[in-house]
Coordinates of N, CA and C in Angstrom, one line a residue:
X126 N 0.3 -16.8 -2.3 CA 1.6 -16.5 -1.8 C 1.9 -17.5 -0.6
X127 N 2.8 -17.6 -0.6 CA 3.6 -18.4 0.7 C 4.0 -17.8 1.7
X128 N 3.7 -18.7 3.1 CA 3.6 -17.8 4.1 C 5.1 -17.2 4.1
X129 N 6.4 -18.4 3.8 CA 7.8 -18.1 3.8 C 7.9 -16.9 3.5
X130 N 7.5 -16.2 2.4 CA 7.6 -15.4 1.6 C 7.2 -14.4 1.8
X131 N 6.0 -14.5 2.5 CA 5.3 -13.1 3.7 C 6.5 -13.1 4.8
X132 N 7.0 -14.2 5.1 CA 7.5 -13.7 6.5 C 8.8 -13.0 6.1
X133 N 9.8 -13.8 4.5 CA 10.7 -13.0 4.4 C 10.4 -11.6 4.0
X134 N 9.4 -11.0 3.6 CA 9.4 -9.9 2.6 C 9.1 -8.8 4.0
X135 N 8.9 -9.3 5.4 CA 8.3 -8.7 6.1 C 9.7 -8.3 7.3
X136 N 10.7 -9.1 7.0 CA 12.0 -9.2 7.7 C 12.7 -8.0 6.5
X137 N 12.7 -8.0 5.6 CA 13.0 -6.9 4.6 C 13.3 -5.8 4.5
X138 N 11.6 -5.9 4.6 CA 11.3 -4.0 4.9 C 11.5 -3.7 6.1
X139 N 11.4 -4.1 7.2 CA 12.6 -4.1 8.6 C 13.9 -3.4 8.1
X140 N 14.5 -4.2 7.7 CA 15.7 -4.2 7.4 C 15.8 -2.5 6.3
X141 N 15.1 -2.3 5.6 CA 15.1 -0.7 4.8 C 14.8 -0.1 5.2
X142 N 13.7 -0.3 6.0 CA 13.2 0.9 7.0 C 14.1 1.2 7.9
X143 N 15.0 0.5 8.5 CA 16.4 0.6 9.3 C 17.0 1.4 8.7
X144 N 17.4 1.0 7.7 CA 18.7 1.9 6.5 C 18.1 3.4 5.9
X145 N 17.1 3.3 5.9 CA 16.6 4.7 5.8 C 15.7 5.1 6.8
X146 N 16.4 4.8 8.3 CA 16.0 5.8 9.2 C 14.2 6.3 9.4
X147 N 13.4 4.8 8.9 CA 11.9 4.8 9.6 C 11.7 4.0 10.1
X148 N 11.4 4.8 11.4 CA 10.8 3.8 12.7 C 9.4 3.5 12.6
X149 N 8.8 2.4 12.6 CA 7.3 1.8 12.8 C 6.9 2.2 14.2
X150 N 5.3 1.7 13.7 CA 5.0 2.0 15.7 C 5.0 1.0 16.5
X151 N 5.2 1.0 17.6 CA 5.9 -0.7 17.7 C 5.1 -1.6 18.0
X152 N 4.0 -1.5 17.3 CA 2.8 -2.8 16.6 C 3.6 -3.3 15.5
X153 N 4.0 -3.0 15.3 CA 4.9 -3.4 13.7 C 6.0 -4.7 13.9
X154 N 6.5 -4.3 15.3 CA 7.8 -5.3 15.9 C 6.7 -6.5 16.8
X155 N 5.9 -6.6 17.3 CA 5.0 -7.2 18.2 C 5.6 -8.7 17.5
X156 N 5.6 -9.8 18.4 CA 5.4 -11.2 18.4 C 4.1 -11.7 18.1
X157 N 3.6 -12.7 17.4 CA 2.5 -13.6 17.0 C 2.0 -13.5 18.8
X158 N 2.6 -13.6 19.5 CA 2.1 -14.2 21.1 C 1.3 -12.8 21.6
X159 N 2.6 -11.6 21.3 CA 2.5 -10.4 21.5 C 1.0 -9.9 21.3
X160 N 0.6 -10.1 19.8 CA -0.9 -9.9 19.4 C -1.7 -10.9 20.4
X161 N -2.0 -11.7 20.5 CA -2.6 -12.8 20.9 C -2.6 -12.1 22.3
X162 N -1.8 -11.7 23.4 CA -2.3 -11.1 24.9 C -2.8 -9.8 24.6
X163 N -2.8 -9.2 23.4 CA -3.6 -8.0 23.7 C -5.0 -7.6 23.8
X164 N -6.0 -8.4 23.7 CA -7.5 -8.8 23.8 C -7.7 -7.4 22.8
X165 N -8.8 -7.0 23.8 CA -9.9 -6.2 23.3 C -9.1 -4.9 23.2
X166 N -7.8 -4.4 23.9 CA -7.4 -3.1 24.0 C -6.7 -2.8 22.0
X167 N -6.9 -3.6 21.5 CA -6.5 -3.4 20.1 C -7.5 -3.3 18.9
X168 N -8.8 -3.0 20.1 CA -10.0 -3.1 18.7 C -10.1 -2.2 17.5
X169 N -9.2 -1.1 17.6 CA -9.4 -0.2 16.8 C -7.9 -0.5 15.9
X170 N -7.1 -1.1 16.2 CA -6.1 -1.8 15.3 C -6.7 -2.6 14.5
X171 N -7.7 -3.2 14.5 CA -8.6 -4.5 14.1 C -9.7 -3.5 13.3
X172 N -10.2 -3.0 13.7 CA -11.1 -2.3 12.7 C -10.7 -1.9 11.6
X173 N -9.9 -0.7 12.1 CA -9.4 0.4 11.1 C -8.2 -0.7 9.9
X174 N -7.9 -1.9 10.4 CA -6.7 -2.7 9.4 C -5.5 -2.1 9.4
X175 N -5.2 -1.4 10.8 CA -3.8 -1.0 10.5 C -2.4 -2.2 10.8
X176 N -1.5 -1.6 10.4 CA -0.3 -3.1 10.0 C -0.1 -3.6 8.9
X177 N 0.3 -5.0 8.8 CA 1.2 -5.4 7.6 C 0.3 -6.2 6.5
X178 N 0.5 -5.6 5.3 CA -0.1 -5.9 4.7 C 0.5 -6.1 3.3
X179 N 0.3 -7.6 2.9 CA 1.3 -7.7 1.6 C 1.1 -8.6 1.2
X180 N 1.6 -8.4 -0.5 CA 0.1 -8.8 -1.3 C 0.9 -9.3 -2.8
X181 N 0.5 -9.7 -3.6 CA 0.8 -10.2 -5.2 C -0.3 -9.8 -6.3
X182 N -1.1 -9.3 -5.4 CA -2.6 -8.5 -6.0 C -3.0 -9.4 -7.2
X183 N -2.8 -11.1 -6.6 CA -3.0 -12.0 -7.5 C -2.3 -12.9 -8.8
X184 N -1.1 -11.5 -8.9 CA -0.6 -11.6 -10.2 C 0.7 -13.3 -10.2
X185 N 0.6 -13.8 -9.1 CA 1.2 -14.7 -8.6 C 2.9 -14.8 -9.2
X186 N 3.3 -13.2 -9.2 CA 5.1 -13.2 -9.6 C 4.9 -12.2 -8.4
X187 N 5.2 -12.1 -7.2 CA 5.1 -11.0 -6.6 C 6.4 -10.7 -6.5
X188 N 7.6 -11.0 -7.1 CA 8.9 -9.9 -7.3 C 8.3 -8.4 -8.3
X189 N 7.4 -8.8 -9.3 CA 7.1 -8.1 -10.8 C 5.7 -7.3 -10.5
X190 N 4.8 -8.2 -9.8 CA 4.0 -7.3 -9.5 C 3.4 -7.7 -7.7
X191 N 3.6 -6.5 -7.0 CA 3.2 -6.8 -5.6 C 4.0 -5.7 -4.6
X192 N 3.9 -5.7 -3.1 CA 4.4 -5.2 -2.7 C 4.7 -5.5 -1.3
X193 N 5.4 -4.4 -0.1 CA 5.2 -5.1 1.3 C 4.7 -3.2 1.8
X194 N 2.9 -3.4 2.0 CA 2.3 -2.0 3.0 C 2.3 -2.7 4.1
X195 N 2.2 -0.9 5.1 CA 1.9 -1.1 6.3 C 1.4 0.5 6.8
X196 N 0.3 0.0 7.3 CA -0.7 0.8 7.5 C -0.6 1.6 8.8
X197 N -0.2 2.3 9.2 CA 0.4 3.6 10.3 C -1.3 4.2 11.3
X198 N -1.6 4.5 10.4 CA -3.3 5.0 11.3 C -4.1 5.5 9.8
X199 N -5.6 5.2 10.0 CA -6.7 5.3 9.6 C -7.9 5.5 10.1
X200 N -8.8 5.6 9.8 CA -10.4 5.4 10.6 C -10.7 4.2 9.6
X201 N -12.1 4.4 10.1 CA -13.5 3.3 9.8 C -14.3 4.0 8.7
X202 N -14.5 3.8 7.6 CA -15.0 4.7 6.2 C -16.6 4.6 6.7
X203 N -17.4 3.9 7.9 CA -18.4 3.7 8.2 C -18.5 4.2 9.5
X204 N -17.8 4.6 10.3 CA -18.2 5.0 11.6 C -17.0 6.1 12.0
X205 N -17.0 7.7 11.9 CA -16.0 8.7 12.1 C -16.2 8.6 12.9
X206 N -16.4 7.8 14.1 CA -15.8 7.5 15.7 C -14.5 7.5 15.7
X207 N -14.7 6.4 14.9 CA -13.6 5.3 15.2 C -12.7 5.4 14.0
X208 N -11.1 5.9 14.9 CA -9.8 6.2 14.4 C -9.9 7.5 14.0
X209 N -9.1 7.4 13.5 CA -8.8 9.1 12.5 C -9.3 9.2 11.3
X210 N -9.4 10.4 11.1 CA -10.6 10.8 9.5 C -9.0 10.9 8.5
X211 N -8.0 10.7 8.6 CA -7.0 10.0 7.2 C -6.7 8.7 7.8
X212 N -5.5 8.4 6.6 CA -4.8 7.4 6.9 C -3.7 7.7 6.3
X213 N -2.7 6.7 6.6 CA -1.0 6.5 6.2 C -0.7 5.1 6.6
X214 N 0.1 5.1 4.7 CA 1.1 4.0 4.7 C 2.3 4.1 4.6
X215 N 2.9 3.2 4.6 CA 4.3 3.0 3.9 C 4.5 2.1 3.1
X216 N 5.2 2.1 2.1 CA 5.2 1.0 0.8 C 6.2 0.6 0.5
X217 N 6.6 -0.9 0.6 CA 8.1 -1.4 0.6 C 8.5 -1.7 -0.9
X218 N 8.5 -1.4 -2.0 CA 9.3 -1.8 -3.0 C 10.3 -1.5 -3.8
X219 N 10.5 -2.9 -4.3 CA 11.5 -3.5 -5.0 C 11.9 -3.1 -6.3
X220 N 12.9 -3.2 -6.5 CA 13.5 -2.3 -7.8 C 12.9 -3.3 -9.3
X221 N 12.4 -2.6 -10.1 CA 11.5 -2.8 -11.4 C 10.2 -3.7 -11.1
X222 N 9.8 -3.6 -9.2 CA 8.3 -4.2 -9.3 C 7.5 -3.0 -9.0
X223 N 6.1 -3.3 -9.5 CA 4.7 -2.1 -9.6 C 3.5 -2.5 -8.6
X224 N 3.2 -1.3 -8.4 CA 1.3 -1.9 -8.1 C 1.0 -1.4 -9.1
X225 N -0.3 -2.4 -9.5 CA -1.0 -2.5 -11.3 C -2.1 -1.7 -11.2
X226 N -2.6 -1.3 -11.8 CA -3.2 -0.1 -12.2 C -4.5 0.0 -11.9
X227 N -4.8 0.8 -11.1 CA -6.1 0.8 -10.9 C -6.6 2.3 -10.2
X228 N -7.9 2.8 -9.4 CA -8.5 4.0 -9.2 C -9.2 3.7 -7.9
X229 N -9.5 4.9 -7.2 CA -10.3 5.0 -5.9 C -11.6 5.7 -6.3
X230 N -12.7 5.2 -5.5 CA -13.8 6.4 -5.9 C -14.4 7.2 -5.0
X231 N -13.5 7.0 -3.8 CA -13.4 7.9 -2.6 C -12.6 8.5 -2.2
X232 N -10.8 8.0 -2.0 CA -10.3 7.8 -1.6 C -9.3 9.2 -2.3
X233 N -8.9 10.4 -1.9 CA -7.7 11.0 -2.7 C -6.6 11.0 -1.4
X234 N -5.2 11.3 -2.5 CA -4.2 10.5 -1.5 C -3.0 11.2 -2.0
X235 N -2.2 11.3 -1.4 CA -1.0 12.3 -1.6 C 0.2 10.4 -1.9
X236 N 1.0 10.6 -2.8 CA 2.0 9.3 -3.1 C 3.1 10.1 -2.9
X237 N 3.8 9.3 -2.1 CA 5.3 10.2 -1.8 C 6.6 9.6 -1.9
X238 N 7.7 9.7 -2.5 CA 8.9 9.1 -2.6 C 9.3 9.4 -1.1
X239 N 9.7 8.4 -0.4 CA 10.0 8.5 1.3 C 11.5 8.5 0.7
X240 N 12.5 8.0 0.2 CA 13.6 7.8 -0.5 C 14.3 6.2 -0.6
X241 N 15.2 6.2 -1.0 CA 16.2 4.8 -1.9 C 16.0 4.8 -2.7
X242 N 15.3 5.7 -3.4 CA 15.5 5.4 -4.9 C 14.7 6.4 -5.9
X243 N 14.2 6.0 -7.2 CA 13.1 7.2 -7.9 C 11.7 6.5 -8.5
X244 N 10.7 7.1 -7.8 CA 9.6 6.5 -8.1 C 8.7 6.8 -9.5
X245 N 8.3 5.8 -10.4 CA 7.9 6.2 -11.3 C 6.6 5.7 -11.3
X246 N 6.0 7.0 -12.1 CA 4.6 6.8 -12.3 C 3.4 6.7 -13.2
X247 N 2.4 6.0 -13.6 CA 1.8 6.6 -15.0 C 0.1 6.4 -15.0
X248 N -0.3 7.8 -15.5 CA -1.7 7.6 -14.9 C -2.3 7.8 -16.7
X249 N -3.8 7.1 -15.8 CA -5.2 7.5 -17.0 C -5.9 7.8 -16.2
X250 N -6.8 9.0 -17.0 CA -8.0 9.4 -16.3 C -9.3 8.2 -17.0
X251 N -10.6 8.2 -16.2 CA -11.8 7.2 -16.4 C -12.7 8.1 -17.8
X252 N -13.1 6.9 -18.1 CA -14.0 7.4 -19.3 C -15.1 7.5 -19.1
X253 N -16.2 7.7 -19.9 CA -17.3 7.7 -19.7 C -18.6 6.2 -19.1
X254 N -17.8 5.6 -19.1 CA -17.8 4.0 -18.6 C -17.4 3.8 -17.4
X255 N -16.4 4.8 -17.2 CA -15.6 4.1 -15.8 C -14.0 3.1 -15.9
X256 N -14.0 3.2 -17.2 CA -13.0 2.1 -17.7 C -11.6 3.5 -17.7
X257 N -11.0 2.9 -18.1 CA -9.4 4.1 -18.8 C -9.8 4.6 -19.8
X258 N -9.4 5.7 -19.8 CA -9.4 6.2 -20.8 C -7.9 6.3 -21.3
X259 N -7.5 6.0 -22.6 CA -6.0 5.8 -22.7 C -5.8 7.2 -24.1
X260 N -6.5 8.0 -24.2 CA -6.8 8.7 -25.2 C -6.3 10.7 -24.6
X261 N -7.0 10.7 -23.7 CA -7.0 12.5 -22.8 C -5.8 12.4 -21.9
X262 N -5.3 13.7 -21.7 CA -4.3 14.1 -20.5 C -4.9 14.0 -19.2
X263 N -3.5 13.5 -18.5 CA -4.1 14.0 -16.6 C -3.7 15.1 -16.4
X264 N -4.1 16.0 -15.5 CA -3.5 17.1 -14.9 C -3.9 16.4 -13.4
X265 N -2.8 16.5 -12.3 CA -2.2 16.6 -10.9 C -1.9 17.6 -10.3
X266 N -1.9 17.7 -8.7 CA -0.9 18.7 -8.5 C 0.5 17.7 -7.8
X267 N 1.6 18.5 -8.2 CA 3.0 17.7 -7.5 C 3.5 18.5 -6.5
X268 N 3.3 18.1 -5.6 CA 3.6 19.5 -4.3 C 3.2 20.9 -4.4
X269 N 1.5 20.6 -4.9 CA 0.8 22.5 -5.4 C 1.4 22.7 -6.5
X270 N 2.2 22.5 -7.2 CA 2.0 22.6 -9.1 C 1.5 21.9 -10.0
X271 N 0.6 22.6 -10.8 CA 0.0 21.6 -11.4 C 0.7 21.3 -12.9
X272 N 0.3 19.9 -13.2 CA 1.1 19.3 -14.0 C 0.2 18.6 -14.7
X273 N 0.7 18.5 -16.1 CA 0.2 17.7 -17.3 C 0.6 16.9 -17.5
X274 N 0.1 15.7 -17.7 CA 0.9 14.6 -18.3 C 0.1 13.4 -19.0
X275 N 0.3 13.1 -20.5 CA 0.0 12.1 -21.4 C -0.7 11.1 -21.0
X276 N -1.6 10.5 -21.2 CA -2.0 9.1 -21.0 C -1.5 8.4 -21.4
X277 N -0.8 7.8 -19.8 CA 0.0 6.3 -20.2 C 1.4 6.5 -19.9
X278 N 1.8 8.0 -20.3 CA 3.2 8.7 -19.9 C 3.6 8.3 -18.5
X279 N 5.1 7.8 -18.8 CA 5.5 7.2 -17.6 C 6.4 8.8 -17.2
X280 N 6.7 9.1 -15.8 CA 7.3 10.2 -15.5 C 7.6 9.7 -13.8
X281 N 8.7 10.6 -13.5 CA 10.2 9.9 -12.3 C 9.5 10.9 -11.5
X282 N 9.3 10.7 -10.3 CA 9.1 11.3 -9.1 C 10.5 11.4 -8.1
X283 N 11.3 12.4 -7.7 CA 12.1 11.9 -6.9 C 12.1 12.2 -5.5
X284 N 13.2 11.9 -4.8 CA 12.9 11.6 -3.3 C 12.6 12.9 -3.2
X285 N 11.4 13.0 -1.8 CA 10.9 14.1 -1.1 C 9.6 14.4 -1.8
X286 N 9.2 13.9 -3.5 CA 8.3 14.4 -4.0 C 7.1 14.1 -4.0
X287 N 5.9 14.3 -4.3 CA 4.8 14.0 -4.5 C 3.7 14.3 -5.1
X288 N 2.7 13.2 -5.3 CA 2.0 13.5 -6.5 C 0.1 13.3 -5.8
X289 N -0.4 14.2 -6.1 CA -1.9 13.9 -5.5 C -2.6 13.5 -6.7
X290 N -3.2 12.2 -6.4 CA -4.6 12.0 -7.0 C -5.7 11.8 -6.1
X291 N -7.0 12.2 -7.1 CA -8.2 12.3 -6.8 C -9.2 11.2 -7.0
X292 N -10.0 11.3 -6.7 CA -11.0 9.6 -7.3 C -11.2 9.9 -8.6
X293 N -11.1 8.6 -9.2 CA -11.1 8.6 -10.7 C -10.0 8.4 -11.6
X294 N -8.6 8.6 -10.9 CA -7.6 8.6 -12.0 C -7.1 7.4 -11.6
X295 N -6.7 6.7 -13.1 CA -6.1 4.9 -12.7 C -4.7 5.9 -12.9
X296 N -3.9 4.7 -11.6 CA -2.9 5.1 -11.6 C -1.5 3.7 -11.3
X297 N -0.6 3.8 -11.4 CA 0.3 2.8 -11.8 C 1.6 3.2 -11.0
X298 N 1.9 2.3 -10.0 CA 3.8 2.8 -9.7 C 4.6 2.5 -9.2
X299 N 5.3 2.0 -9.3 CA 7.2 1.1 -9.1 C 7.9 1.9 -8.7
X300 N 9.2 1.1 -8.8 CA 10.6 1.4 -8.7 C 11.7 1.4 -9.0
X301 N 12.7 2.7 -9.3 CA 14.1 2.3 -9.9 C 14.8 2.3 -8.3
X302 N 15.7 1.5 -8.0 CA 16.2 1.3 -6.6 C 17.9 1.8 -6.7
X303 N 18.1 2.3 -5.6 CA 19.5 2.4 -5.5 C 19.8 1.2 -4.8
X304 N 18.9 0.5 -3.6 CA 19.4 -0.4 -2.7 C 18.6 -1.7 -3.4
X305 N 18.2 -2.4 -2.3 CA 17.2 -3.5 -1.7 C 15.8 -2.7 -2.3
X306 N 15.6 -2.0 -1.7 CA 13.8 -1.3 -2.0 C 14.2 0.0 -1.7
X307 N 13.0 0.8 -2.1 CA 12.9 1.8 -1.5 C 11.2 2.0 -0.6
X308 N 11.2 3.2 -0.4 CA 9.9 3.6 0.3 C 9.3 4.5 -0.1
X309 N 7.6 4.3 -0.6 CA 7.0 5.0 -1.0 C 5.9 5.2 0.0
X310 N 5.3 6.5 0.3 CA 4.7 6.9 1.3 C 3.4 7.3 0.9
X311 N 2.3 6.9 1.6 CA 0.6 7.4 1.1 C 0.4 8.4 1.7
X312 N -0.4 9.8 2.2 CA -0.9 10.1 3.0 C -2.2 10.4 2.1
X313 N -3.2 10.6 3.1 CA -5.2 10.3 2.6 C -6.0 11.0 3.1
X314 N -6.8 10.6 2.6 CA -8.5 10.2 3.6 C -8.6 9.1 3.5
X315 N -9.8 8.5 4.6 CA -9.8 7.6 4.9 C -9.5 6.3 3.8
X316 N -9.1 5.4 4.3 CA -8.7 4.0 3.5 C -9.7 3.1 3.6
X317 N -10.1 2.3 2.3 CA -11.3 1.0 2.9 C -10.7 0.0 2.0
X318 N -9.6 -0.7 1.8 CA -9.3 -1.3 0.9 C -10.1 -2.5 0.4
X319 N -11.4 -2.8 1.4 CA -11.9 -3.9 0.6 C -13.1 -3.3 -0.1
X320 N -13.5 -2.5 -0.5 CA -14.4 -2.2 -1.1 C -14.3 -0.8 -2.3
X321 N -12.9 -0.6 -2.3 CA -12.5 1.5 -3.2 C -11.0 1.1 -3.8
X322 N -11.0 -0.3 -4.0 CA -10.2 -0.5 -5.7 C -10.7 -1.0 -6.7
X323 N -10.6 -0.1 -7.9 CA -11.1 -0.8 -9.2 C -9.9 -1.0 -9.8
X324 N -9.6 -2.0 -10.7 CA -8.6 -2.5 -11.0 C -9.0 -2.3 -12.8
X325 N -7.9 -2.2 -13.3 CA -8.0 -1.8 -14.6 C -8.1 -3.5 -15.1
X326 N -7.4 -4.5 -15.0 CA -7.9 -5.6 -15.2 C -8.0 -6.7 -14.0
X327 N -8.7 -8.0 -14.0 CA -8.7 -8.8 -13.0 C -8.0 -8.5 -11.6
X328 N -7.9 -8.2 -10.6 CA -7.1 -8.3 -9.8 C -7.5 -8.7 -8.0
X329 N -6.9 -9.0 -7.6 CA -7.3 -9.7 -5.9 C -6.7 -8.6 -4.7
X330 N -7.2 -7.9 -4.6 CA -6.3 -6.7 -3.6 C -5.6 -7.5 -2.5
X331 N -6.0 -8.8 -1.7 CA -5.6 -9.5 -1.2 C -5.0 -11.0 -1.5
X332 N -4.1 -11.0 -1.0 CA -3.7 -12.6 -1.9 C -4.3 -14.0 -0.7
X333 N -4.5 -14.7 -1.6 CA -4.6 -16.6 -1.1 C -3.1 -17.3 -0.5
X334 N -3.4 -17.6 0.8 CA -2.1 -18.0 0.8 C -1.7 -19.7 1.5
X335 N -0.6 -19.8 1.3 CA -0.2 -21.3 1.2 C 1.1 -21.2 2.7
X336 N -0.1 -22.2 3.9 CA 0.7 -22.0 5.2 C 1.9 -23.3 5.6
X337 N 3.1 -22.7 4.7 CA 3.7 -23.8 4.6 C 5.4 -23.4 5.5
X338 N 5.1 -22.2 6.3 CA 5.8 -22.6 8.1 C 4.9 -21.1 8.6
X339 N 5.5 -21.4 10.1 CA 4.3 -20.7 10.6 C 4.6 -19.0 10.4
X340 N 3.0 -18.1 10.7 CA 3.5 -16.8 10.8 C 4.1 -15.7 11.9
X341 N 5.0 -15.3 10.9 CA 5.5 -14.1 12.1 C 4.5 -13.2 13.0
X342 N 3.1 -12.7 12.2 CA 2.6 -12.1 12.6 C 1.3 -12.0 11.7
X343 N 0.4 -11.1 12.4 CA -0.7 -11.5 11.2 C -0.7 -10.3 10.4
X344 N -1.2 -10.5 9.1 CA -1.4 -9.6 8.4 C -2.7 -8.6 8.5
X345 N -2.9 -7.6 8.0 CA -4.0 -6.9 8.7 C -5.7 -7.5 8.1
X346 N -5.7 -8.1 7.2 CA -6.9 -8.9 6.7 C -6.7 -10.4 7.9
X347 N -6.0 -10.7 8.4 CA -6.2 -12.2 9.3 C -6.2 -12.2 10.7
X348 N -6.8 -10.7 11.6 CA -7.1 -10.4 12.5 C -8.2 -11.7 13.1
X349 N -8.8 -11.7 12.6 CA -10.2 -12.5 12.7 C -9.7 -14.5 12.7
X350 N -8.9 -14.5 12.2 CA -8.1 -15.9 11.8 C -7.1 -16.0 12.9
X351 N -6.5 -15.2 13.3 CA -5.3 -15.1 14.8 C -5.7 -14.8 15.9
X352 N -6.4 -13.9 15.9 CA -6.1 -13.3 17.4 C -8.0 -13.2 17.9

């Protein structure tokens, strides 16, 4: 990806998060310089990865597939010192783009329509391999009801609603937009994104990028590269 493209996609979700009334914490607003004087007093921003994070998950169309997170608070999946034992995101997308399908084997996580729009979803449970199974039902709960649904079955979540999964189920999910984007919301246990995605095919949870003008800010994987 292009840094341009990080910086516009990152002016964006600003801009939605405005229009539907969510405030960041104001790590989120910080200057490139801003990070850079905060030394050591941000070490647990730097551990835990919280902040901006956004991605093409490789698929190099990131209107079609990709998105714009940002990571609110988490711990350390290695040290329950350090941070909080969940985490929370927020998920900036765009009308008819997805995150591609994949499972946690730790990780269960409540997905929430924040609102702008209707979130759609479609899961498979793992087989005896570990792979999809594209053949048996999921059962969920959607706000404590439990619910059935087809392998592969796509189904609308709407604003306010939510769906829990657990480790093991691949899962898939976009956007129909009323605006610009809407917001979809995580809440968890703890997050370790580089090591508790399995991806149903190829995929780069982080993208390669092309620094062709400078960045607004760093993303939460380039702590180590900036600051």
């Amino acid at each position: 990806m292009k840094r341009s493209l990080i910086n516009a996609k990152i002016a964006l979700a600003k801009r939605v998060l405005k229009q539907l009334h969510f405030t960041l914490p104001p790590f989120a607003y910080w200057t490139m310089d801003e990070w850079k004087q905060k030394g050591s007093c941000i070490e647990m921003i730097r551990r835990t990865m919280l902040g901006w994070d956004i991605t093409d998950f490789s698929s190099g169309d990131f209107e079609r597939v990709g998105a714009v997170l940002f990571t609110l608070r988490n711990g350390d999946a290695y040290d329950p010192a350090i941070g909080t034992p969940y985490a929370e995101k927020i998920i900036v997308v765009q009308n008819g783009q997805i995150l591609p399908l994949h499972k946690h084997m730790k990780k269960t996580e409540d997905i929430i329509n924040r609102g702008g729009g209707t979130m759609l979803m479609t899961l498979y449970g793992s087989d005896s391999s570990g792979g999809v199974d594209r053949e048996s039902d999921v059962q969920v709960y959607c706000d404590g009801e439990l619910k059935t649904y087809g392998a592969g079955e796509t189904f609308e979540v709407p604003v306010g609603a939510s769906v829990t999964l657990t480790p093991g189920i691949y899962h898939l999910f976009g956007a129909r937009c009323e605006g610009e984007a809407m917001l979809i919301g995580e809440v968890s246990s703890v997050n370790d994104d580089n090591t508790d995605n399995y991806w149903a095919e190829k995929r780069e949870r982080f993208s390669s990028l092309e620094e062709d003008e400078a960045a607004l800010c760093p993303l939460c994987n380039e702590y180590d590269s900036f600051l």
